[in-house]
Structure formats: C-alpha cells, structure tokens
JSON list of C-alpha atoms in Angstrom, two decimals:
[
{"chain": "A", "resi": 7, "resn": "VAL", "atom": "CA", "xyz": [110.16, 109.69, 119.67]},
{"chain": "A", "resi": 8, "resn": "TYR", "atom": "CA", "xyz": [111.54, 109.97, 123.25]},
{"chain": "A", "resi": 9, "resn": "LEU", "atom": "CA", "xyz": [112.41, 107.67, 125.86]},
{"chain": "A", "resi": 10, "resn": "ALA", "atom": "CA", "xyz": [110.81, 109.27, 128.86]},
{"chain": "A", "resi": 11, "resn": "HIS", "atom": "CA", "xyz": [109.51, 108.12, 132.42]},
{"chain": "A", "resi": 12, "resn": "HIS", "atom": "CA", "xyz": [106.17, 108.03, 133.12]},
{"chain": "A", "resi": 13, "resn": "ALA", "atom": "CA", "xyz": [105.53, 109.02, 136.70]},
{"chain": "A", "resi": 14, "resn": "HIS", "atom": "CA", "xyz": [101.67, 107.46, 137.05]},
{"chain": "A", "resi": 15, "resn": "LEU", "atom": "CA", "xyz": [102.60, 104.64, 135.16]},
{"chain": "A", "resi": 16, "resn": "ARG", "atom": "CA", "xyz": [105.86, 103.89, 137.28]},
{"chain": "A", "resi": 17, "resn": "ARG", "atom": "CA", "xyz": [107.60, 102.81, 134.06]},
{"chain": "A", "resi": 18, "resn": "ASP", "atom": "CA", "xyz": [109.77, 103.92, 131.04]},
{"chain": "A", "resi": 19, "resn": "VAL", "atom": "CA", "xyz": [107.92, 104.79, 128.11]},
{"chain": "A", "resi": 20, "resn": "ALA", "atom": "CA", "xyz": [108.17, 105.78, 124.58]},
{"chain": "A", "resi": 21, "resn": "LEU", "atom": "CA", "xyz": [106.80, 109.49, 124.28]},
{"chain": "A", "resi": 22, "resn": "LYS", "atom": "CA", "xyz": [106.12, 110.36, 120.28]},
{"chain": "A", "resi": 23, "resn": "VAL", "atom": "CA", "xyz": [105.50, 114.02, 119.92]},
{"chain": "A", "resi": 24, "resn": "SER", "atom": "CA", "xyz": [104.47, 115.72, 116.57]},
{"chain": "A", "resi": 25, "resn": "LYS", "atom": "CA", "xyz": [107.66, 117.79, 115.19]},
{"chain": "A", "resi": 26, "resn": "LEU", "atom": "CA", "xyz": [105.59, 120.67, 114.49]},
{"chain": "A", "resi": 27, "resn": "ALA", "atom": "CA", "xyz": [102.92, 122.77, 116.50]},
{"chain": "A", "resi": 28, "resn": "TYR", "atom": "CA", "xyz": [99.61, 121.84, 115.10]},
{"chain": "A", "resi": 29, "resn": "SER", "atom": "CA", "xyz": [96.42, 124.38, 115.25]},
{"chain": "A", "resi": 30, "resn": "ASP", "atom": "CA", "xyz": [94.64, 123.07, 112.33]},
{"chain": "A", "resi": 31, "resn": "ALA", "atom": "CA", "xyz": [91.50, 121.68, 113.43]},
{"chain": "A", "resi": 32, "resn": "ALA", "atom": "CA", "xyz": [91.56, 118.60, 110.97]},
{"chain": "A", "resi": 33, "resn": "ASP", "atom": "CA", "xyz": [94.97, 117.71, 111.92]},
{"chain": "A", "resi": 34, "resn": "VAL", "atom": "CA", "xyz": [93.88, 117.54, 115.78]},
{"chain": "A", "resi": 35, "resn": "ALA", "atom": "CA", "xyz": [90.65, 115.37, 114.57]},
{"chain": "A", "resi": 36, "resn": "ARG", "atom": "CA", "xyz": [92.80, 113.10, 112.81]},
{"chain": "A", "resi": 37, "resn": "PHE", "atom": "CA", "xyz": [95.26, 112.59, 115.52]},
{"chain": "A", "resi": 38, "resn": "ARG", "atom": "CA", "xyz": [92.36, 112.12, 118.23]},
{"chain": "A", "resi": 39, "resn": "GLN", "atom": "CA", "xyz": [91.17, 109.39, 115.68]},
{"chain": "A", "resi": 40, "resn": "GLU", "atom": "CA", "xyz": [93.69, 107.58, 115.45]},
{"chain": "A", "resi": 41, "resn": "VAL", "atom": "CA", "xyz": [94.25, 107.47, 119.08]},
{"chain": "A", "resi": 42, "resn": "GLN", "atom": "CA", "xyz": [90.59, 106.47, 119.79]},
{"chain": "A", "resi": 43, "resn": "LEU", "atom": "CA", "xyz": [90.95, 103.64, 117.10]},
{"chain": "A", "resi": 44, "resn": "LEU", "atom": "CA", "xyz": [94.21, 102.22, 118.85]},
{"chain": "A", "resi": 45, "resn": "THR", "atom": "CA", "xyz": [92.83, 102.30, 122.38]},
{"chain": "A", "resi": 46, "resn": "GLN", "atom": "CA", "xyz": [89.79, 99.85, 120.67]},
{"chain": "A", "resi": 47, "resn": "LEU", "atom": "CA", "xyz": [92.04, 97.79, 118.94]},
{"chain": "A", "resi": 48, "resn": "ASP", "atom": "CA", "xyz": [93.84, 96.26, 122.05]},
{"chain": "A", "resi": 49, "resn": "LEU", "atom": "CA", "xyz": [95.62, 93.65, 119.96]},
{"chain": "A", "resi": 50, "resn": "PRO", "atom": "CA", "xyz": [99.18, 92.03, 121.13]},
{"chain": "A", "resi": 51, "resn": "SER", "atom": "CA", "xyz": [100.26, 92.65, 117.81]},
{"chain": "A", "resi": 52, "resn": "VAL", "atom": "CA", "xyz": [99.26, 96.29, 117.27]},
{"chain": "A", "resi": 53, "resn": "VAL", "atom": "CA", "xyz": [101.62, 99.10, 119.25]},
{"chain": "A", "resi": 54, "resn": "ARG", "atom": "CA", "xyz": [99.29, 100.30, 122.66]},
{"chain": "A", "resi": 55, "resn": "ILE", "atom": "CA", "xyz": [99.01, 103.68, 123.74]},
{"chain": "A", "resi": 56, "resn": "PHE", "atom": "CA", "xyz": [99.09, 104.56, 127.32]},
{"chain": "A", "resi": 57, "resn": "ASP", "atom": "CA", "xyz": [97.84, 108.06, 127.12]},
{"chain": "A", "resi": 58, "resn": "SER", "atom": "CA", "xyz": [98.09, 111.40, 124.69]},
{"chain": "A", "resi": 59, "resn": "GLY", "atom": "CA", "xyz": [97.19, 115.12, 124.65]},
{"chain": "A", "resi": 60, "resn": "ILE", "atom": "CA", "xyz": [97.98, 118.21, 123.38]},
{"chain": "A", "resi": 61, "resn": "ASP", "atom": "CA", "xyz": [100.56, 120.71, 125.31]},
{"chain": "A", "resi": 62, "resn": "ASP", "atom": "CA", "xyz": [101.81, 123.80, 123.47]},
{"chain": "A", "resi": 63, "resn": "GLY", "atom": "CA", "xyz": [100.26, 123.04, 120.06]},
{"chain": "A", "resi": 64, "resn": "HIS", "atom": "CA", "xyz": [102.08, 119.72, 119.65]},
{"chain": "A", "resi": 65, "resn": "LEU", "atom": "CA", "xyz": [100.50, 116.09, 119.73]},
{"chain": "A", "resi": 66, "resn": "TYR", "atom": "CA", "xyz": [101.82, 113.40, 121.37]},
{"chain": "A", "resi": 67, "resn": "PHE", "atom": "CA", "xyz": [101.29, 109.92, 123.16]},
{"chain": "A", "resi": 68, "resn": "THR", "atom": "CA", "xyz": [103.03, 107.40, 125.14]},
{"chain": "A", "resi": 69, "resn": "MET", "atom": "CA", "xyz": [103.62, 103.70, 124.14]},
{"chain": "A", "resi": 70, "resn": "PRO", "atom": "CA", "xyz": [105.69, 100.71, 125.21]},
{"chain": "A", "resi": 71, "resn": "VAL", "atom": "CA", "xyz": [109.32, 100.82, 124.84]},
{"chain": "A", "resi": 72, "resn": "LEU", "atom": "CA", "xyz": [110.09, 98.97, 121.56]},
{"chain": "A", "resi": 73, "resn": "SER", "atom": "CA", "xyz": [113.82, 98.68, 121.96]},
{"chain": "A", "resi": 74, "resn": "GLY", "atom": "CA", "xyz": [114.35, 96.23, 118.80]},
{"chain": "A", "resi": 75, "resn": "GLY", "atom": "CA", "xyz": [113.83, 99.06, 116.17]},
{"chain": "A", "resi": 76, "resn": "THR", "atom": "CA", "xyz": [112.12, 98.97, 113.01]},
{"chain": "A", "resi": 77, "resn": "LEU", "atom": "CA", "xyz": [112.02, 96.26, 110.32]},
{"chain": "A", "resi": 78, "resn": "ARG", "atom": "CA", "xyz": [113.80, 99.15, 108.27]},
{"chain": "A", "resi": 79, "resn": "SER", "atom": "CA", "xyz": [116.85, 98.97, 110.53]},
{"chain": "A", "resi": 80, "resn": "ARG", "atom": "CA", "xyz": [116.50, 95.12, 110.59]},
{"chain": "A", "resi": 81, "resn": "MET", "atom": "CA", "xyz": [116.02, 94.58, 106.69]},
{"chain": "A", "resi": 82, "resn": "ALA", "atom": "CA", "xyz": [119.47, 92.80, 106.41]},
{"chain": "A", "resi": 83, "resn": "ASP", "atom": "CA", "xyz": [118.34, 89.93, 109.20]},
{"chain": "A", "resi": 84, "resn": "TYR", "atom": "CA", "xyz": [115.92, 88.77, 106.95]},
{"chain": "A", "resi": 85, "resn": "ARG", "atom": "CA", "xyz": [117.88, 88.53, 103.42]},
{"chain": "A", "resi": 86, "resn": "ASP", "atom": "CA", "xyz": [117.50, 84.72, 103.85]},
{"chain": "A", "resi": 87, "resn": "PRO", "atom": "CA", "xyz": [114.17, 83.70, 102.23]},
{"chain": "A", "resi": 88, "resn": "TRP", "atom": "CA", "xyz": [113.01, 81.29, 104.74]},
{"chain": "A", "resi": 89, "resn": "SER", "atom": "CA", "xyz": [113.58, 84.16, 107.54]},
{"chain": "A", "resi": 90, "resn": "ALA", "atom": "CA", "xyz": [111.76, 86.52, 105.44]},
{"chain": "A", "resi": 91, "resn": "ALA", "atom": "CA", "xyz": [108.84, 84.10, 105.18]},
{"chain": "A", "resi": 92, "resn": "ALA", "atom": "CA", "xyz": [108.75, 83.16, 108.80]},
{"chain": "A", "resi": 93, "resn": "LEU", "atom": "CA", "xyz": [108.83, 86.85, 109.85]},
{"chain": "A", "resi": 94, "resn": "MET", "atom": "CA", "xyz": [105.82, 87.72, 107.19]},
{"chain": "A", "resi": 95, "resn": "VAL", "atom": "CA", "xyz": [103.55, 85.09, 108.53]},
{"chain": "A", "resi": 96, "resn": "LYS", "atom": "CA", "xyz": [103.57, 86.93, 111.84]},
{"chain": "A", "resi": 97, "resn": "ILE", "atom": "CA", "xyz": [103.38, 90.18, 110.30]},
{"chain": "A", "resi": 98, "resn": "ALA", "atom": "CA", "xyz": [100.32, 88.87, 107.75]},
{"chain": "A", "resi": 99, "resn": "ARG", "atom": "CA", "xyz": [98.57, 87.21, 111.11]},
{"chain": "A", "resi": 100, "resn": "ALA", "atom": "CA", "xyz": [98.92, 90.50, 112.79]},
{"chain": "A", "resi": 101, "resn": "VAL", "atom": "CA", "xyz": [96.99, 92.24, 109.82]},
{"chain": "A", "resi": 102, "resn": "HIS", "atom": "CA", "xyz": [94.46, 89.42, 109.47]},
{"chain": "A", "resi": 103, "resn": "ALA", "atom": "CA", "xyz": [93.44, 90.21, 113.21]},
{"chain": "A", "resi": 104, "resn": "LEU", "atom": "CA", "xyz": [92.86, 94.00, 112.05]},
{"chain": "A", "resi": 105, "resn": "HIS", "atom": "CA", "xyz": [90.66, 92.99, 109.13]},
{"chain": "A", "resi": 106, "resn": "GLU", "atom": "CA", "xyz": [88.58, 90.31, 111.54]},
{"chain": "A", "resi": 107, "resn": "HIS", "atom": "CA", "xyz": [88.43, 92.83, 114.21]},
{"chain": "A", "resi": 108, "resn": "PRO", "atom": "CA", "xyz": [84.78, 93.97, 114.81]},
{"chain": "A", "resi": 109, "resn": "LEU", "atom": "CA", "xyz": [85.99, 97.56, 113.44]},
{"chain": "A", "resi": 110, "resn": "ARG", "atom": "CA", "xyz": [87.10, 95.72, 110.45]},
{"chain": "A", "resi": 111, "resn": "VAL", "atom": "CA", "xyz": [90.22, 97.97, 110.36]},
{"chain": "A", "resi": 112, "resn": "LEU", "atom": "CA", "xyz": [92.45, 98.55, 106.92]},
{"chain": "A", "resi": 113, "resn": "HIS", "atom": "CA", "xyz": [95.88, 99.80, 107.77]},
{"chain": "A", "resi": 114, "resn": "LEU", "atom": "CA", "xyz": [96.68, 101.39, 104.65]},
{"chain": "A", "resi": 115, "resn": "ASP", "atom": "CA", "xyz": [100.38, 102.34, 105.23]},
{"chain": "A", "resi": 116, "resn": "LEU", "atom": "CA", "xyz": [102.01, 99.07, 105.63]},
{"chain": "A", "resi": 117, "resn": "LYS", "atom": "CA", "xyz": [105.84, 99.79, 105.46]},
{"chain": "A", "resi": 118, "resn": "PRO", "atom": "CA", "xyz": [108.97, 98.74, 107.10]},
{"chain": "A", "resi": 119, "resn": "GLU", "atom": "CA", "xyz": [108.88, 102.11, 109.26]},
{"chain": "A", "resi": 120, "resn": "ASN", "atom": "CA", "xyz": [106.03, 100.98, 110.60]},
{"chain": "A", "resi": 121, "resn": "ILE", "atom": "CA", "xyz": [106.68, 97.32, 111.72]},
{"chain": "A", "resi": 122, "resn": "LEU", "atom": "CA", "xyz": [108.52, 97.96, 115.16]},
{"chain": "A", "resi": 123, "resn": "PHE", "atom": "CA", "xyz": [110.05, 94.75, 117.46]},
{"chain": "A", "resi": 124, "resn": "ASP", "atom": "CA", "xyz": [110.19, 94.32, 121.19]},
{"chain": "A", "resi": 125, "resn": "HIS", "atom": "CA", "xyz": [113.36, 92.98, 123.04]},
{"chain": "A", "resi": 126, "resn": "HIS", "atom": "CA", "xyz": [112.12, 89.50, 122.26]},
{"chain": "A", "resi": 127, "resn": "GLY", "atom": "CA", "xyz": [112.20, 90.38, 118.43]},
{"chain": "A", "resi": 128, "resn": "THR", "atom": "CA", "xyz": [108.17, 89.99, 117.85]},
{"chain": "A", "resi": 129, "resn": "PRO", "atom": "CA", "xyz": [107.33, 92.51, 115.34]},
{"chain": "A", "resi": 130, "resn": "HIS", "atom": "CA", "xyz": [104.24, 95.06, 115.98]},
{"chain": "A", "resi": 131, "resn": "ILE", "atom": "CA", "xyz": [102.50, 97.23, 114.02]},
{"chain": "A", "resi": 132, "resn": "SER", "atom": "CA", "xyz": [102.40, 100.89, 114.40]},
{"chain": "A", "resi": 133, "resn": "ASP", "atom": "CA", "xyz": [101.33, 104.61, 112.90]},
{"chain": "A", "resi": 134, "resn": "PHE", "atom": "CA", "xyz": [97.49, 104.05, 112.31]},
{"chain": "A", "resi": 135, "resn": "GLY", "atom": "CA", "xyz": [97.51, 107.70, 111.19]},
{"chain": "A", "resi": 136, "resn": "ILE", "atom": "CA", "xyz": [95.47, 106.84, 107.85]},
{"chain": "A", "resi": 137, "resn": "ALA", "atom": "CA", "xyz": [93.98, 103.94, 108.63]},
{"chain": "A", "resi": 138, "resn": "THR", "atom": "CA", "xyz": [89.95, 103.45, 108.38]},
{"chain": "A", "resi": 139, "resn": "VAL", "atom": "CA", "xyz": [87.25, 101.18, 109.61]},
{"chain": "A", "resi": 140, "resn": "ALA", "atom": "CA", "xyz": [84.54, 99.90, 107.70]},
{"chain": "A", "resi": 141, "resn": "SER", "atom": "CA", "xyz": [81.12, 100.83, 107.12]},
{"chain": "A", "resi": 142, "resn": "SER", "atom": "CA", "xyz": [77.88, 99.36, 106.18]},
{"chain": "A", "resi": 143, "resn": "ASN", "atom": "CA", "xyz": [78.93, 99.78, 102.65]},
{"chain": "A", "resi": 144, "resn": "GLY", "atom": "CA", "xyz": [82.87, 98.72, 102.63]},
{"chain": "A", "resi": 145, "resn": "TRP", "atom": "CA", "xyz": [85.65, 100.64, 102.93]},
{"chain": "A", "resi": 146, "resn": "GLY", "atom": "CA", "xyz": [85.07, 102.95, 100.22]},
{"chain": "A", "resi": 147, "resn": "LYS", "atom": "CA", "xyz": [87.74, 104.60, 97.89]},
{"chain": "A", "resi": 148, "resn": "SER", "atom": "CA", "xyz": [91.10, 105.76, 98.70]},
{"chain": "A", "resi": 149, "resn": "THR", "atom": "CA", "xyz": [90.45, 109.88, 99.81]},
{"chain": "A", "resi": 150, "resn": "ARG", "atom": "CA", "xyz": [92.53, 110.14, 102.42]},
{"chain": "A", "resi": 151, "resn": "GLY", "atom": "CA", "xyz": [96.13, 110.31, 100.81]},
{"chain": "A", "resi": 152, "resn": "ILE", "atom": "CA", "xyz": [98.65, 107.43, 100.75]},
{"chain": "A", "resi": 153, "resn": "GLY", "atom": "CA", "xyz": [101.13, 105.80, 102.71]},
{"chain": "A", "resi": 154, "resn": "GLY", "atom": "CA", "xyz": [104.46, 104.92, 101.53]},
{"chain": "A", "resi": 155, "resn": "PRO", "atom": "CA", "xyz": [104.43, 105.20, 97.79]},
{"chain": "A", "resi": 156, "resn": "ALA", "atom": "CA", "xyz": [106.65, 102.26, 97.18]},
{"chain": "A", "resi": 157, "resn": "TYR", "atom": "CA", "xyz": [104.30, 100.09, 98.88]},
{"chain": "A", "resi": 158, "resn": "VAL", "atom": "CA", "xyz": [100.80, 101.25, 97.96]},
{"chain": "A", "resi": 159, "resn": "ALA", "atom": "CA", "xyz": [98.26, 99.14, 95.98]},
{"chain": "A", "resi": 160, "resn": "PRO", "atom": "CA", "xyz": [97.34, 100.32, 92.48]},
{"chain": "A", "resi": 161, "resn": "GLU", "atom": "CA", "xyz": [93.78, 101.04, 93.91]},
{"chain": "A", "resi": 162, "resn": "GLN", "atom": "CA", "xyz": [95.47, 103.21, 96.87]},
{"chain": "A", "resi": 163, "resn": "ALA", "atom": "CA", "xyz": [97.67, 105.16, 94.24]},
{"chain": "A", "resi": 164, "resn": "PHE", "atom": "CA", "xyz": [95.47, 107.60, 93.08]},
{"chain": "A", "resi": 165, "resn": "ILE", "atom": "CA", "xyz": [92.90, 109.56, 95.05]},
{"chain": "A", "resi": 166, "resn": "ASP", "atom": "CA", "xyz": [89.22, 107.73, 94.43]},
{"chain": "A", "resi": 167, "resn": "GLN", "atom": "CA", "xyz": [90.70, 105.11, 91.67]},
{"chain": "A", "resi": 168, "resn": "GLY", "atom": "CA", "xyz": [89.43, 102.11, 93.35]},
{"chain": "A", "resi": 169, "resn": "GLU", "atom": "CA", "xyz": [87.42, 100.33, 95.91]},
{"chain": "A", "resi": 170, "resn": "LEU", "atom": "CA", "xyz": [89.90, 99.47, 99.12]},
{"chain": "A", "resi": 171, "resn": "THR", "atom": "CA", "xyz": [89.52, 96.25, 100.59]},
{"chain": "A", "resi": 172, "resn": "PRO", "atom": "CA", "xyz": [91.74, 93.75, 102.87]},
{"chain": "A", "resi": 173, "resn": "ALA", "atom": "CA", "xyz": [93.73, 93.44, 99.66]},
{"chain": "A", "resi": 174, "resn": "THR", "atom": "CA", "xyz": [95.28, 96.69, 99.73]},
{"chain": "A", "resi": 175, "resn": "ASP", "atom": "CA", "xyz": [97.25, 95.63, 102.64]},
{"chain": "A", "resi": 176, "resn": "VAL", "atom": "CA", "xyz": [97.76, 92.71, 101.32]},
{"chain": "A", "resi": 177, "resn": "TYR", "atom": "CA", "xyz": [99.44, 94.15, 98.52]},
{"chain": "A", "resi": 178, "resn": "SER", "atom": "CA", "xyz": [101.67, 96.43, 101.13]},
{"chain": "A", "resi": 179, "resn": "LEU", "atom": "CA", "xyz": [102.83, 92.68, 102.71]},
{"chain": "A", "resi": 180, "resn": "GLY", "atom": "CA", "xyz": [103.55, 91.35, 99.36]},
{"chain": "A", "resi": 181, "resn": "ALA", "atom": "CA", "xyz": [105.65, 94.88, 98.66]},
{"chain": "A", "resi": 182, "resn": "ILE", "atom": "CA", "xyz": [107.59, 94.46, 101.97]},
{"chain": "A", "resi": 183, "resn": "LEU", "atom": "CA", "xyz": [108.37, 90.42, 101.13]},
{"chain": "A", "resi": 184, "resn": "TYR", "atom": "CA", "xyz": [109.73, 91.68, 97.82]},
{"chain": "A", "resi": 185, "resn": "GLU", "atom": "CA", "xyz": [111.95, 94.02, 99.23]},
{"chain": "A", "resi": 186, "resn": "LEU", "atom": "CA", "xyz": [113.22, 91.59, 102.00]},
{"chain": "A", "resi": 187, "resn": "LEU", "atom": "CA", "xyz": [114.12, 88.92, 99.03]},
{"chain": "A", "resi": 188, "resn": "THR", "atom": "CA", "xyz": [115.51, 91.46, 96.53]},
{"chain": "A", "resi": 189, "resn": "GLY", "atom": "CA", "xyz": [116.70, 94.66, 98.45]},
{"chain": "A", "resi": 190, "resn": "SER", "atom": "CA", "xyz": [114.52, 97.00, 96.71]},
{"chain": "A", "resi": 191, "resn": "PRO", "atom": "CA", "xyz": [110.57, 97.72, 96.69]},
{"chain": "A", "resi": 192, "resn": "PRO", "atom": "CA", "xyz": [108.87, 96.65, 93.66]},
{"chain": "A", "resi": 193, "resn": "HIS", "atom": "CA", "xyz": [108.49, 100.17, 92.25]},
{"chain": "A", "resi": 194, "resn": "THR", "atom": "CA", "xyz": [110.95, 103.06, 92.49]},
{"chain": "A", "resi": 195, "resn": "GLY", "atom": "CA", "xyz": [111.23, 106.55, 90.95]},
{"chain": "A", "resi": 196, "resn": "LYS", "atom": "CA", "xyz": [113.01, 109.89, 91.34]},
{"chain": "A", "resi": 197, "resn": "THR", "atom": "CA", "xyz": [109.71, 111.51, 92.21]},
{"chain": "A", "resi": 198, "resn": "LEU", "atom": "CA", "xyz": [106.64, 110.68, 94.39]},
{"chain": "A", "resi": 199, "resn": "ASP", "atom": "CA", "xyz": [104.19, 111.02, 91.28]},
{"chain": "A", "resi": 200, "resn": "GLY", "atom": "CA", "xyz": [106.66, 108.77, 89.13]},
{"chain": "A", "resi": 201, "resn": "VAL", "atom": "CA", "xyz": [106.44, 105.73, 91.83]},
{"chain": "A", "resi": 202, "resn": "LEU", "atom": "CA", "xyz": [102.88, 105.88, 92.21]},
{"chain": "A", "resi": 203, "resn": "ARG", "atom": "CA", "xyz": [102.33, 105.76, 87.99]},
{"chain": "A", "resi": 204, "resn": "ARG", "atom": "CA", "xyz": [104.48, 102.65, 88.07]},
{"chain": "A", "resi": 205, "resn": "VAL", "atom": "CA", "xyz": [102.51, 101.13, 91.12]},
{"chain": "A", "resi": 206, "resn": "ALA", "atom": "CA", "xyz": [99.16, 101.49, 89.11]},
{"chain": "A", "resi": 207, "resn": "LEU", "atom": "CA", "xyz": [100.41, 100.88, 85.47]},
{"chain": "A", "resi": 208, "resn": "GLU", "atom": "CA", "xyz": [103.37, 98.55, 85.49]},
{"chain": "A", "resi": 209, "resn": "GLU", "atom": "CA", "xyz": [104.34, 95.08, 86.49]},
{"chain": "A", "resi": 210, "resn": "PRO", "atom": "CA", "xyz": [107.05, 94.80, 89.16]},
{"chain": "A", "resi": 211, "resn": "VAL", "atom": "CA", "xyz": [110.23, 92.76, 87.84]},
{"chain": "A", "resi": 212, "resn": "PRO", "atom": "CA", "xyz": [110.11, 89.35, 88.92]},
{"chain": "A", "resi": 213, "resn": "PRO", "atom": "CA", "xyz": [112.17, 88.85, 91.75]},
{"chain": "A", "resi": 214, "resn": "ARG", "atom": "CA", "xyz": [114.19, 86.12, 90.39]},
{"chain": "A", "resi": 215, "resn": "ARG", "atom": "CA", "xyz": [115.59, 88.57, 88.09]}
]
C-alpha cells in the first residue's frame, strides 16, 4: 500500500497494489467482484474505493488514506475490558450494517489486520476478497477458502462443512474480542490445519483462565 496523490481527484489516496502480477482469469474475476461489491456498499463504516484497474498485470485500487493504522497495530490500546467492549460495539454495528444491507453481505475475513482506523480513531472494515452476498437460498456453504484461520467460525474452517450465516461473522467478532482481552486468539497452532482442527473440534480456554 502506497501513499499517492490522485491527480484527477486532487487529493492524497492510499494506493493498494497486488504484490504479484496476475494473469489468471479467476484471480482477475475475484478482484473485479471485490471492487464491484465495495462500490455498491457505500457504507460509512466500510473502506471506500475511488477507482481501480490493472496495470502491467498488477491489480490496484485507490481508497481514502486511513492514517490510524490497523487494529493489529493498536491491540495494546484496548487491553482494558471496557475499552475493548466499546470498540467492539462499533465494529459489530458495522458488520450488522453489512448483514442488513440489501445485498446481505457476509465478510468472512474479519480479523485485526482488516480493521483500519481513520485519524479520528473510528474503525472501518476492509478487505472483502472472500466476502459473499446472499442468494434466494441464503449464503450457502464455505467453498471459497478461508480468512485468518484463528478467527474463522467452525462452519468455515473446512470446505463444505456447514451453512454460512451472519453468525459466521459474529464468531469472528468474538474471536477478536477474545484476543483483545487475553492477548491471544481463541485457538492457535503451528500449522494451518492444526489451527482449523482446533477451531472445529475444541472449546477455547475460558478468558478468565
């Protein structure tokens, strides 16, 4: 992510560019789908996109400069339970707005790295790369991969293992709050598969312990 000046908009913007050049049609389709989704949401709690494109095989889009950093970089600011709860209320309301939007969006990748703060300290949700919208039959099952393994719900931990619902995002919110209060996510492990199996099969250690 680069700090850039947008000549047409006459303002500084954050320019997000893919690290690798993509030639795979599926990657490009997912990118375009994410951009299209974000332009339709237009919610104050969701990171907006100004414009997007592909240059020399690299995918890019521009968004507002959110100078307050990520929740990952500010975890220590919310160790107090009341501060953590107050922050999570704001994030939960933002997620609720996604679920109640006419598109009925599930984010599916809520984690501290995807919560960005503006200069006022207001949190915004970013990175909709694996988000999904509801059809007439609901959101279906997990088939598009996972987000941060320590924050995914059990029904999202393994492909085609359970129906996705708003509760899938709510679980991720709970995992973030758990880490704010304890300093560690509910489940950890040395391998991706190990973390996912613990998510699917084990209860987390009670926070008081």
